[in-house]
Coordinates of C-alpha atoms in Angstrom, one line a residue:
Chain A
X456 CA 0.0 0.0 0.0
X457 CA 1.0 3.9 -0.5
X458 CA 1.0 6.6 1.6
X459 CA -0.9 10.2 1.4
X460 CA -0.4 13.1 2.2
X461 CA -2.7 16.3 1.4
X462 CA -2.2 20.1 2.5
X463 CA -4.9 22.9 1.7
X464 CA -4.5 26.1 3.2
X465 CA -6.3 29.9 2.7
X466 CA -2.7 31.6 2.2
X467 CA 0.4 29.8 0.2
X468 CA 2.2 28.0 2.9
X469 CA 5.1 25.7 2.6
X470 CA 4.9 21.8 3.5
X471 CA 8.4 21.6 4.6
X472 CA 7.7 21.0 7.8
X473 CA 5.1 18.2 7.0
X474 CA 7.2 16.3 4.1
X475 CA 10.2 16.3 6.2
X476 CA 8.6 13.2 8.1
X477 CA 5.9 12.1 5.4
X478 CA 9.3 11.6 3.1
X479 CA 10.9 9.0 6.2
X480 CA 8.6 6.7 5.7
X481 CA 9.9 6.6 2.1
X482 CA 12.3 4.0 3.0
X483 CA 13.5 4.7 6.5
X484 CA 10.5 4.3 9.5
X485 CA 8.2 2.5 7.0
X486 CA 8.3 0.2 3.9
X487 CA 7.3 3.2 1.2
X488 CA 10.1 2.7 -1.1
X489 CA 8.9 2.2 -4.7
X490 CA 8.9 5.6 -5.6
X491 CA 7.3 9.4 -4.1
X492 CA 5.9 12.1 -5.6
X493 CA 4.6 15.7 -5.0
X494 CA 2.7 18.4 -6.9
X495 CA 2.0 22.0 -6.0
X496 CA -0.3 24.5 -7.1
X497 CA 0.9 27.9 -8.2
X498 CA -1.5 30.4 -9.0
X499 CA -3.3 27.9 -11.7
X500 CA 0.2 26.5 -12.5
X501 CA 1.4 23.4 -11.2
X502 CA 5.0 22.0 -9.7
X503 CA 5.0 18.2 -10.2
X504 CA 8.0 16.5 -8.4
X505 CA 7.9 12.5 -8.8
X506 CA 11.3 9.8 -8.5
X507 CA 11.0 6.4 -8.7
X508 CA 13.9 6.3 -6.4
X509 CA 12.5 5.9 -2.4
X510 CA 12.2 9.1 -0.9
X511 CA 14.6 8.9 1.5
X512 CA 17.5 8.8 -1.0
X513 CA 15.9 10.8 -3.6
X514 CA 18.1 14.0 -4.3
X515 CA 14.5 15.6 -5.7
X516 CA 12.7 15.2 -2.0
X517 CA 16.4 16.2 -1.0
X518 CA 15.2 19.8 -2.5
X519 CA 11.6 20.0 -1.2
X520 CA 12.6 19.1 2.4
X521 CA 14.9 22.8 1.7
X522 CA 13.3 24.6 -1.0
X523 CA 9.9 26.3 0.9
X524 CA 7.5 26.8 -2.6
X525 CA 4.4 28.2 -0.8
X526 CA 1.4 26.3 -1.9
X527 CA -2.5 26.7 -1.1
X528 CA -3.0 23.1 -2.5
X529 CA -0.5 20.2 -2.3
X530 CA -0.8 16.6 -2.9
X531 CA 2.0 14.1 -1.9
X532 CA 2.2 10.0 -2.3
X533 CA 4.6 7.4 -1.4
X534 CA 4.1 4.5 -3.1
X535 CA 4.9 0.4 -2.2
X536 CA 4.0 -0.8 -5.9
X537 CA 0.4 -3.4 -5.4
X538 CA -0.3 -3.0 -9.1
X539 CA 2.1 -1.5 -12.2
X540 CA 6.1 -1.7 -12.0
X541 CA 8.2 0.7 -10.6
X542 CA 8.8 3.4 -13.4
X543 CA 8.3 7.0 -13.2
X544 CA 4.8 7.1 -15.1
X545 CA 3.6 5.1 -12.4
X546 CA 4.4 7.5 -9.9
X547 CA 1.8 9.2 -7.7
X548 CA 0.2 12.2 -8.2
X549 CA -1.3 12.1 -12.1
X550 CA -2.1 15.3 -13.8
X551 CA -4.0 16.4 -16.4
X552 CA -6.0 19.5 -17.8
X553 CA -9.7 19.9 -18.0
X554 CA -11.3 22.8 -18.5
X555 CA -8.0 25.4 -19.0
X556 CA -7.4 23.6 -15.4
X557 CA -4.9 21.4 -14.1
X558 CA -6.0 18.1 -11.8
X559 CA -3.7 16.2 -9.5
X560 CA -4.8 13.0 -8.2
X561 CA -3.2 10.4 -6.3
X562 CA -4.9 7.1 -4.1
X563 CA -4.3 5.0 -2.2
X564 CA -5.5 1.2 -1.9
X565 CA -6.0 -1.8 -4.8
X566 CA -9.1 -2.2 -7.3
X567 CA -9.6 -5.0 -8.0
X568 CA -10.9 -6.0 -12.1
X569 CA -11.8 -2.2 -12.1
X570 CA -11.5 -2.1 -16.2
X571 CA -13.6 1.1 -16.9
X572 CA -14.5 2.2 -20.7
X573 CA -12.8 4.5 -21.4
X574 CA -13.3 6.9 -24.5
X575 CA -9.9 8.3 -25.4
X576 CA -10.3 11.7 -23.8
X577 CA -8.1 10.9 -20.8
X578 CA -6.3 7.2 -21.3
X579 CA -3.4 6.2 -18.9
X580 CA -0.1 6.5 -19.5
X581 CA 0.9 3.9 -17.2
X582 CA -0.4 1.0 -15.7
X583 CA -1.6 1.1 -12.6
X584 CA -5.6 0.8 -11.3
X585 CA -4.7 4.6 -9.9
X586 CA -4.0 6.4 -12.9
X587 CA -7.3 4.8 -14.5
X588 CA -9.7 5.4 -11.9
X589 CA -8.4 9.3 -12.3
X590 CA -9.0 9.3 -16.4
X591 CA -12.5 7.3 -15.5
X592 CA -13.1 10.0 -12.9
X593 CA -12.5 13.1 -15.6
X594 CA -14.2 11.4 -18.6
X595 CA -17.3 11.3 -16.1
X596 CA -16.7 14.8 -14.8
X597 CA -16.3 16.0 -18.6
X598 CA -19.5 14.1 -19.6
X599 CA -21.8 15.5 -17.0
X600 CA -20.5 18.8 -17.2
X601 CA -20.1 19.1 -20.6
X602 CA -17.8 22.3 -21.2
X603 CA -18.3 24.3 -18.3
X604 CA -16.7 24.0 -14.9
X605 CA -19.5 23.6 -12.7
X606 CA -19.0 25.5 -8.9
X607 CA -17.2 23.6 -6.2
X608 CA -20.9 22.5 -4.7
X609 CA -22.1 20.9 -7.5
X610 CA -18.7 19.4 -8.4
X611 CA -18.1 17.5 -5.0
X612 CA -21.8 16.4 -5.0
X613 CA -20.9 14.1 -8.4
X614 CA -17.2 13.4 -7.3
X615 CA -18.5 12.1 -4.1
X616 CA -20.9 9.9 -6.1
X617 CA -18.3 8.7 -8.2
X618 CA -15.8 8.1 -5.5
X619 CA -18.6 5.9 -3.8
X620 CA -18.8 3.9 -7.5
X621 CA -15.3 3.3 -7.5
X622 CA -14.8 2.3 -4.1
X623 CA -17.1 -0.5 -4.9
X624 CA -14.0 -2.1 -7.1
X625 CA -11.6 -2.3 -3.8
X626 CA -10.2 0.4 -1.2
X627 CA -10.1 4.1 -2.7
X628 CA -8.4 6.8 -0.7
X629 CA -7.9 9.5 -3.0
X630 CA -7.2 13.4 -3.3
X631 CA -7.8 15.4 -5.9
X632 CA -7.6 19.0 -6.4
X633 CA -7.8 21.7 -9.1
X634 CA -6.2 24.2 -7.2
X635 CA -9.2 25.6 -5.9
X636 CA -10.6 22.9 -3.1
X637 CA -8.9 19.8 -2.0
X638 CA -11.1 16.5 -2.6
X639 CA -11.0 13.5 -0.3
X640 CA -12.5 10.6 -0.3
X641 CA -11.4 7.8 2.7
X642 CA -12.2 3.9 2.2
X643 CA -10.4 2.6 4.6
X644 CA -7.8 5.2 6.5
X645 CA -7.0 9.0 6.5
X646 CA -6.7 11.6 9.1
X647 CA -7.0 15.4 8.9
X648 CA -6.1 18.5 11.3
X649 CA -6.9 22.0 10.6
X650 CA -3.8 23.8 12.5
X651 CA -5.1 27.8 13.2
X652 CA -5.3 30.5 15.6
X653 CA -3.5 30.0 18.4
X654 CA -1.2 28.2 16.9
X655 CA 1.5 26.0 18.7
X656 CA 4.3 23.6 18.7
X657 CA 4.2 20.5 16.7
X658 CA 6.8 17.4 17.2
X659 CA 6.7 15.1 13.7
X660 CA 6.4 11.6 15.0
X661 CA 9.0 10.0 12.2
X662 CA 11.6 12.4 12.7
X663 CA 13.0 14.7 16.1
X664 CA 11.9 17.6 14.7
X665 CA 10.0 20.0 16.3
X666 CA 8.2 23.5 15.1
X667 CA 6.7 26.6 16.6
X668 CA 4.1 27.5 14.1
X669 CA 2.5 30.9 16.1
X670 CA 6.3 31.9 15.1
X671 CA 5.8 31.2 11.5
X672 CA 2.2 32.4 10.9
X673 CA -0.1 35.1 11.2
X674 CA -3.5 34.7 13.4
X675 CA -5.8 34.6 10.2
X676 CA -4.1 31.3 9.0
X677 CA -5.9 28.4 8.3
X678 CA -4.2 25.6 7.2
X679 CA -5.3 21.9 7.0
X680 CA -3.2 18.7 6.8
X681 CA -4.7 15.3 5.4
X682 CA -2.7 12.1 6.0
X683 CA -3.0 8.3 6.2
X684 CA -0.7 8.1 9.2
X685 CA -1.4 11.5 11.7
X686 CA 1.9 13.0 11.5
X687 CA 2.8 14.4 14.6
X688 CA 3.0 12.9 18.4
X689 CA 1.4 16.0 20.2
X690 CA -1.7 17.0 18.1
X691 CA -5.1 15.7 17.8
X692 CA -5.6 14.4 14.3
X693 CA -9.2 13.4 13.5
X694 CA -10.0 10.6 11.4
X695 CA -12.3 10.2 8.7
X696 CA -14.9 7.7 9.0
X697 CA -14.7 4.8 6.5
X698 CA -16.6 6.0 3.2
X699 CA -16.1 9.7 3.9
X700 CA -15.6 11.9 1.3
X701 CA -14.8 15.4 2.5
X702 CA -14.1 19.1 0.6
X703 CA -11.2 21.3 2.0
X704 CA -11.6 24.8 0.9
X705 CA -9.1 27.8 2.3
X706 CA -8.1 25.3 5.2
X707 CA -12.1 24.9 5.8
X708 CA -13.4 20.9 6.1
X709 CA -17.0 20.6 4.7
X710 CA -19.0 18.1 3.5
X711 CA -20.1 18.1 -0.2
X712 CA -23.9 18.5 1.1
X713 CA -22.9 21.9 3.0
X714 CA -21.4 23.6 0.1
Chain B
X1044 CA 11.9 36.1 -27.2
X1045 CA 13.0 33.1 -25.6
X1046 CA 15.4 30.5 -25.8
X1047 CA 14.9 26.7 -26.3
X1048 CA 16.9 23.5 -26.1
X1049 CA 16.3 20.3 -27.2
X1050 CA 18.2 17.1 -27.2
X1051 CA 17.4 13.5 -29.1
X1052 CA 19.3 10.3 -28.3
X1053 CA 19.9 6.6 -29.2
X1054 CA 20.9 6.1 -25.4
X1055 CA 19.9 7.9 -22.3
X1056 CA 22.2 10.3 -21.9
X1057 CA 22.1 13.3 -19.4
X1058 CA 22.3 17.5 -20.6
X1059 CA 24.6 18.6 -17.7
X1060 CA 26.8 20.0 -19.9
X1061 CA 24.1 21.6 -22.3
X1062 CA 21.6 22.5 -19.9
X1063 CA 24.9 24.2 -17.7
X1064 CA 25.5 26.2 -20.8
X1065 CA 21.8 27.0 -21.7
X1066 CA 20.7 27.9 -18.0
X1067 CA 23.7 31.1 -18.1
X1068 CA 21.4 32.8 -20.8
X1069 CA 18.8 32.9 -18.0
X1070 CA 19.7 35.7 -16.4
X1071 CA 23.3 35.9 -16.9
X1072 CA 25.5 35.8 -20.2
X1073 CA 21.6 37.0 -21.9
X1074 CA 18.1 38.5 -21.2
X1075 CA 16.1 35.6 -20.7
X1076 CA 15.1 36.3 -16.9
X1077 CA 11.3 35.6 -16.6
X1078 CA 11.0 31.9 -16.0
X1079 CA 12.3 28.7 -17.4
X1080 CA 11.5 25.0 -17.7
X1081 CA 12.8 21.4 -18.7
X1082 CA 10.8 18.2 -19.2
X1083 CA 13.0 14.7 -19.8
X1084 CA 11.2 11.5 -21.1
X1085 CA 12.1 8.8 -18.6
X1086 CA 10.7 5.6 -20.9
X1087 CA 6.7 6.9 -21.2
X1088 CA 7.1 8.7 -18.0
X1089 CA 8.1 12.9 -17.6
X1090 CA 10.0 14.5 -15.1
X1091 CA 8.7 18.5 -15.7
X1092 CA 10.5 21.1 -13.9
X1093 CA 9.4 24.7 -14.3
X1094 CA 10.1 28.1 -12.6
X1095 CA 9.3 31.6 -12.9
X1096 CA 12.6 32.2 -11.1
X1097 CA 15.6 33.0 -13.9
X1098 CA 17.3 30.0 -14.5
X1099 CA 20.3 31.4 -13.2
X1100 CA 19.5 31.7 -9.7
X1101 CA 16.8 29.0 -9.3
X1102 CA 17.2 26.5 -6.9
X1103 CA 15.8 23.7 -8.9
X1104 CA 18.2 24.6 -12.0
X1105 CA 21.1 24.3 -9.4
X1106 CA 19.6 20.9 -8.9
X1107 CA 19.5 19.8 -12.6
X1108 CA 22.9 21.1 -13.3
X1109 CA 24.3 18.5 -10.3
X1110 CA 21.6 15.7 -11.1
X1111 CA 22.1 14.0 -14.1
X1112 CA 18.8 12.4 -15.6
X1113 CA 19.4 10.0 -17.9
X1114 CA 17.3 10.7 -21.0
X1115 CA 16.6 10.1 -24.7
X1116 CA 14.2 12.8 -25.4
X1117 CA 14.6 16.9 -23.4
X1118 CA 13.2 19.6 -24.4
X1119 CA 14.4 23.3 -22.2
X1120 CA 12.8 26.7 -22.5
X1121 CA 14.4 30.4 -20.9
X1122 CA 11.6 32.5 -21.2
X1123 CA 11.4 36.2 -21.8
X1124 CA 7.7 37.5 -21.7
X1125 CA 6.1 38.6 -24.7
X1126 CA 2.4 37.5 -24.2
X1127 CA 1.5 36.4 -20.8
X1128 CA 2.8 37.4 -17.6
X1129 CA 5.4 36.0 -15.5
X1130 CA 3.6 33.3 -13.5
X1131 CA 4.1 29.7 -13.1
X1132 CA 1.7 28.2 -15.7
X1133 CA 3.4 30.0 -18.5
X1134 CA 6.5 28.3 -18.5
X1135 CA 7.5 25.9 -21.0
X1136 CA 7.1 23.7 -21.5
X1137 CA 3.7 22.3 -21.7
X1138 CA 2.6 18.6 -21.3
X1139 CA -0.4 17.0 -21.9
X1140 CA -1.4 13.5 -22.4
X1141 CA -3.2 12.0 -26.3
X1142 CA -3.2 8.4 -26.8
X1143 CA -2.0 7.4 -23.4
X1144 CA 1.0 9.3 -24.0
X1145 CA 2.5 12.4 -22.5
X1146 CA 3.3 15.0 -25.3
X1147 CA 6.1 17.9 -24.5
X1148 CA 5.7 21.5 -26.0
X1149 CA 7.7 24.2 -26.1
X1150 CA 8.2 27.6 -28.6
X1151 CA 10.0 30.5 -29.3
X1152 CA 8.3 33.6 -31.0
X1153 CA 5.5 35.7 -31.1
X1154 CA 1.9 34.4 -32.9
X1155 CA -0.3 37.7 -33.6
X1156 CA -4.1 37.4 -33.4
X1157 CA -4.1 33.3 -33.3
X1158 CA -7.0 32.8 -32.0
X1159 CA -7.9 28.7 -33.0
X1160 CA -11.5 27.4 -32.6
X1161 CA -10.8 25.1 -29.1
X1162 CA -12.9 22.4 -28.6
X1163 CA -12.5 21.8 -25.1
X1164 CA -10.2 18.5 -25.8
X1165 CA -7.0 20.3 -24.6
X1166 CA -7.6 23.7 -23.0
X1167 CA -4.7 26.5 -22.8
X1168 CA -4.2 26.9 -18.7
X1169 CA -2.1 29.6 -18.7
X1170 CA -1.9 33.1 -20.9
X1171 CA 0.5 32.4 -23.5
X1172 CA -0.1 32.6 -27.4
X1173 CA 2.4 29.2 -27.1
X1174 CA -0.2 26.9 -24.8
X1175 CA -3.2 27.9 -27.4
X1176 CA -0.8 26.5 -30.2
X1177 CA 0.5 23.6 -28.8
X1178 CA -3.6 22.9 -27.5
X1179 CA -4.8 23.8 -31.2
X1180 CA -1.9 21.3 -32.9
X1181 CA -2.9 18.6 -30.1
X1182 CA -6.8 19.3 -31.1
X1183 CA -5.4 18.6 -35.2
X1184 CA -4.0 15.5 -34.2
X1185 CA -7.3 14.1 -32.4
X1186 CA -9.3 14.9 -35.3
X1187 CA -7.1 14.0 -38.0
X1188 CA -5.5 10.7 -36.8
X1189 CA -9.2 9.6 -34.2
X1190 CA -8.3 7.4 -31.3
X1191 CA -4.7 5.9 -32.6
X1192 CA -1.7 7.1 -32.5
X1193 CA -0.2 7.0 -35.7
X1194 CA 3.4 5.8 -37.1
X1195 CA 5.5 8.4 -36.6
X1196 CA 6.1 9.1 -40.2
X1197 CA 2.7 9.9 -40.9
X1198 CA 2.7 12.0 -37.3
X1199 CA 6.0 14.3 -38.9
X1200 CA 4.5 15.0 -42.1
X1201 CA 0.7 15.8 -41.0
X1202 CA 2.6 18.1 -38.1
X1203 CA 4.6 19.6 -40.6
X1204 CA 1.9 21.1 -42.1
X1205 CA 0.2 21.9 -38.7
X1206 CA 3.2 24.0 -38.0
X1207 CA 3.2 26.0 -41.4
X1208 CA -0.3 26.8 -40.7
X1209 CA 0.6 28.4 -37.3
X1210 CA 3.6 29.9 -38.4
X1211 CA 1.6 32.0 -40.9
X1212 CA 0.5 34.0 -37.9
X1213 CA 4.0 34.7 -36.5
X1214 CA 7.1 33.2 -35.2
X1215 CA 6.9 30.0 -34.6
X1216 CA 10.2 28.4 -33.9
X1217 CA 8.9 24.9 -31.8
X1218 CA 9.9 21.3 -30.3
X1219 CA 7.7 18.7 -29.8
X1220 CA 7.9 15.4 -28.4
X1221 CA 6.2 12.2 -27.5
X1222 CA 9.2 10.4 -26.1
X1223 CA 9.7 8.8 -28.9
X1224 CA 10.1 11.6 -31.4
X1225 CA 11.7 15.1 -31.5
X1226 CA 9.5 17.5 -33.9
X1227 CA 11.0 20.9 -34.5
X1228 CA 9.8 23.9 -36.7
X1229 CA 11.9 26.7 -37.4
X1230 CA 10.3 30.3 -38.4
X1231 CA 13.7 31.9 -37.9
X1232 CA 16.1 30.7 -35.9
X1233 CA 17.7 26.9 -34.8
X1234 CA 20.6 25.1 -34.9
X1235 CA 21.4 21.7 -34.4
X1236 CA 24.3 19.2 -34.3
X1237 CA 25.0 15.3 -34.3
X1238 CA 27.4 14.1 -31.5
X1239 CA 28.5 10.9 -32.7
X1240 CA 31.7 8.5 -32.4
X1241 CA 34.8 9.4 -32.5
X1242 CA 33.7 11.7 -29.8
X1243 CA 36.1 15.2 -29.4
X1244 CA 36.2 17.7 -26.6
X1245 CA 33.6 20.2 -26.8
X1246 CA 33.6 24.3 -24.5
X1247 CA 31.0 26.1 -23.5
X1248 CA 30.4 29.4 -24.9
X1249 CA 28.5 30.8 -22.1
X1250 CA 30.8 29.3 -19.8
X1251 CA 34.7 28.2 -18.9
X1252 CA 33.6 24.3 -19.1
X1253 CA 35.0 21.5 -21.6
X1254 CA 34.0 18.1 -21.7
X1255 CA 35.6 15.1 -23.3
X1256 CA 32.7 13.0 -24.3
X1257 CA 34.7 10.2 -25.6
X1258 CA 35.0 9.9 -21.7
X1259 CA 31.3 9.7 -21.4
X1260 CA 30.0 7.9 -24.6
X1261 CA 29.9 3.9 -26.1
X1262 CA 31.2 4.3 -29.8
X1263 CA 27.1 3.8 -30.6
X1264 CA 25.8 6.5 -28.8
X1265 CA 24.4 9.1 -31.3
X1266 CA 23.1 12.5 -29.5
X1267 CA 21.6 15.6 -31.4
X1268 CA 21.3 18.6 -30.1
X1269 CA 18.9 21.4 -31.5
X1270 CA 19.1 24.9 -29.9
X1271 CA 18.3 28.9 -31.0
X1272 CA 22.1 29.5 -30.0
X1273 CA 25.2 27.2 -30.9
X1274 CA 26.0 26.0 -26.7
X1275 CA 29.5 25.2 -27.9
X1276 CA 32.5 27.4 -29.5
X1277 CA 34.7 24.9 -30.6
X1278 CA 32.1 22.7 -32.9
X1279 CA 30.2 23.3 -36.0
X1280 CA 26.5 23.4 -35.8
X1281 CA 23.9 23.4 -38.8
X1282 CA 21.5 26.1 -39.3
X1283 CA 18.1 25.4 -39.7
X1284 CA 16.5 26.9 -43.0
X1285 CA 13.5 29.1 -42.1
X1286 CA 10.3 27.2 -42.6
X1287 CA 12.3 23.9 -41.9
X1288 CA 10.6 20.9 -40.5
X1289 CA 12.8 18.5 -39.2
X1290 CA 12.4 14.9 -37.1
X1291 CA 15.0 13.6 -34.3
X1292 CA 14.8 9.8 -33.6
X1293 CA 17.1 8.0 -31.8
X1294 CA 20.0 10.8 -32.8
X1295 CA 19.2 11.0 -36.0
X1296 CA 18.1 14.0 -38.2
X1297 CA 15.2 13.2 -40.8
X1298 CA 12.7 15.0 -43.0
X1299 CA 9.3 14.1 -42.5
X1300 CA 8.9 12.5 -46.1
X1301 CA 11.7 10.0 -45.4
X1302 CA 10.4 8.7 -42.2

């Protein structure tokens, strides 16, 4: 199985602190070595970062863990290969562009004899079960939609109905983002923590490292952090229920109902 | 106007030495200040790096210029703004995915009023008049060739066209690639050479750096190199003609017709 790792925030903020232990399990505290990868939103651009080589060792994570790129949506993934060899366009997260927007996906879990028609406007380029249930989940997203970019609202209502669908085929945590809201959906594990006013110290649980974050922010920060494994030992990271699909929006969690 | 790079190969090989030479125009020896980029084909997979940082003082270019992907197919962009401002999703170069492959873009020039009917298969994301072209040739390729990629014989000479059509409105000096293939257009200004056995010693122009590549080379290995600028001081390197359409594959130069 992979590992996930999600940030949304209402102001750019860097993940340093975050990927510094999320990238230890790529090979060092856990069995995550087949590979890692990282994307960024910019504005509407996007910074994709992906090695085959195990994130601990990798001179590209090398760069994140010191480079700060301020980010109001990130999505991260370490991968133990279950389906597809260990090549770089199997790497975690996907991209692609619908609607003048980019997408970044990445999941983690198995589906199992999930063969979905597909109609040629988003094929894989690899081959694992991940990187088609993402062109499955734009093709429908591009047929119910037609042309248009539908608002966030309306857009999590379907995804969440698709997730569900897909789910059906095995276990489906995922994130998605356009660079607007963050998407999760949780089959079997995920946990979440929106870090805001006060703010205080954190301790990463992988690595002794330890942060101040009322030293690094201001008091109308909002910043939330979605992970399979919580990644600190002195918060209180909530977990999602089993078959939760949830919207982060400027650090915000919401359901897909409430939007 | 920009600057581009692209190198074709027989063998992965890494552009260390090129990319060194290439990367001192942004910023440094020349002009080329807002932004820069480099994708490498690793097998059907794409490492994309891209910064609206000058190359000279980006972190991530530091990183390139000590890392050495292997690769067979690189295309590099220094970017100095005509159309679109100086944000992260107009750097080249672009990728999108057709066929269940990824597909590389980048271009040098201006296009004036190029507005192409877009059917919403590939939408621009960013500003530039370069994304709309490289959308609107991807769009041409959908329509012309359906839901199979073709040979990439009959890909060169249908692009060929494609790119006179575009270039009607402007400069259109371009590289394309599927990881296979490295297309290239010239409106105005390219040059290109063929590194092949018995390897010399080549300088840098932009830089105090020789290499000996019979050092670094198998008496097979066959590397072409297309840029706007010769990188080297001590080699010869072939102009393009204006309005030239030529095809890279596995280090070798071709015309379309005699794919």
């Amino acid at each position: 199985m992979c590992q996930l790792l999600g940030m949304n925030c209402n102001t750019p903020t860097d993940i340093v602190f975050s990927f510094t232990g999320f990238a230890t399990r790529g090979g060092l505290t856990d069995e995550h070595k087949d590979g890692w990868g990282i994307a960024f939103f910019e504005g509407s651009g996007v910074r994709l970062f992906v090695d085959h080589q195990p994130a601990i060792s990798s001179p590209v994570a090398e760069l994140i863990k010191h480079y700060p790129i301020q980010s109001k949506n990130v999505i991260a993934h370490i991968r133990k290969a279950t389906q597809g060899e260990v090549t770089l366009e199997n790497c975690h997260p996907f991209v692609r562009e619908c609607w003048g927007r980019y997408w970044v996906f990445a999941h983690n879990g198995d589906l199992k004899n999930f063969t979905p028609a597909l109609d040629g406007s988003f094929l894989p380029v690899g081959s694992t079960d991940s990187e088609q249930a993402f062109c499955y989940l734009l093709q429908s997203l591009r047929r119910q939609f037609g042309n248009c970019l539908p608002e966030t609202g309306e857009l999590a209502v379907f995804l969440q109905k698709i997730c569900a669908e897909i789910a059906a085929y095995g276990t489906f945590n995922m994130m998605l983002s356009n660079g607007e809201a963050l998407f999760v959906h949780c089959s079997t594990r995920l946990y979440y923590i929106v870090r805001q006013y006060p703010f205080t110290t954190a301790s990463l649980a992988d690595e002794q490292v330890t942060v101040d974050f009322s030293e690094l922010t201001t008091p109308q920060d909002k910043v939330a952090v979605i992970v399979t494994e919580p990644l600190t030992s002195n918060e209180i990271w909530t977990p999602f229920v089993p078959g939760e699909f949830r919207v982060f929006v400027d650090g915000d969690v919401l359901t897909a109902e409430a939007l």
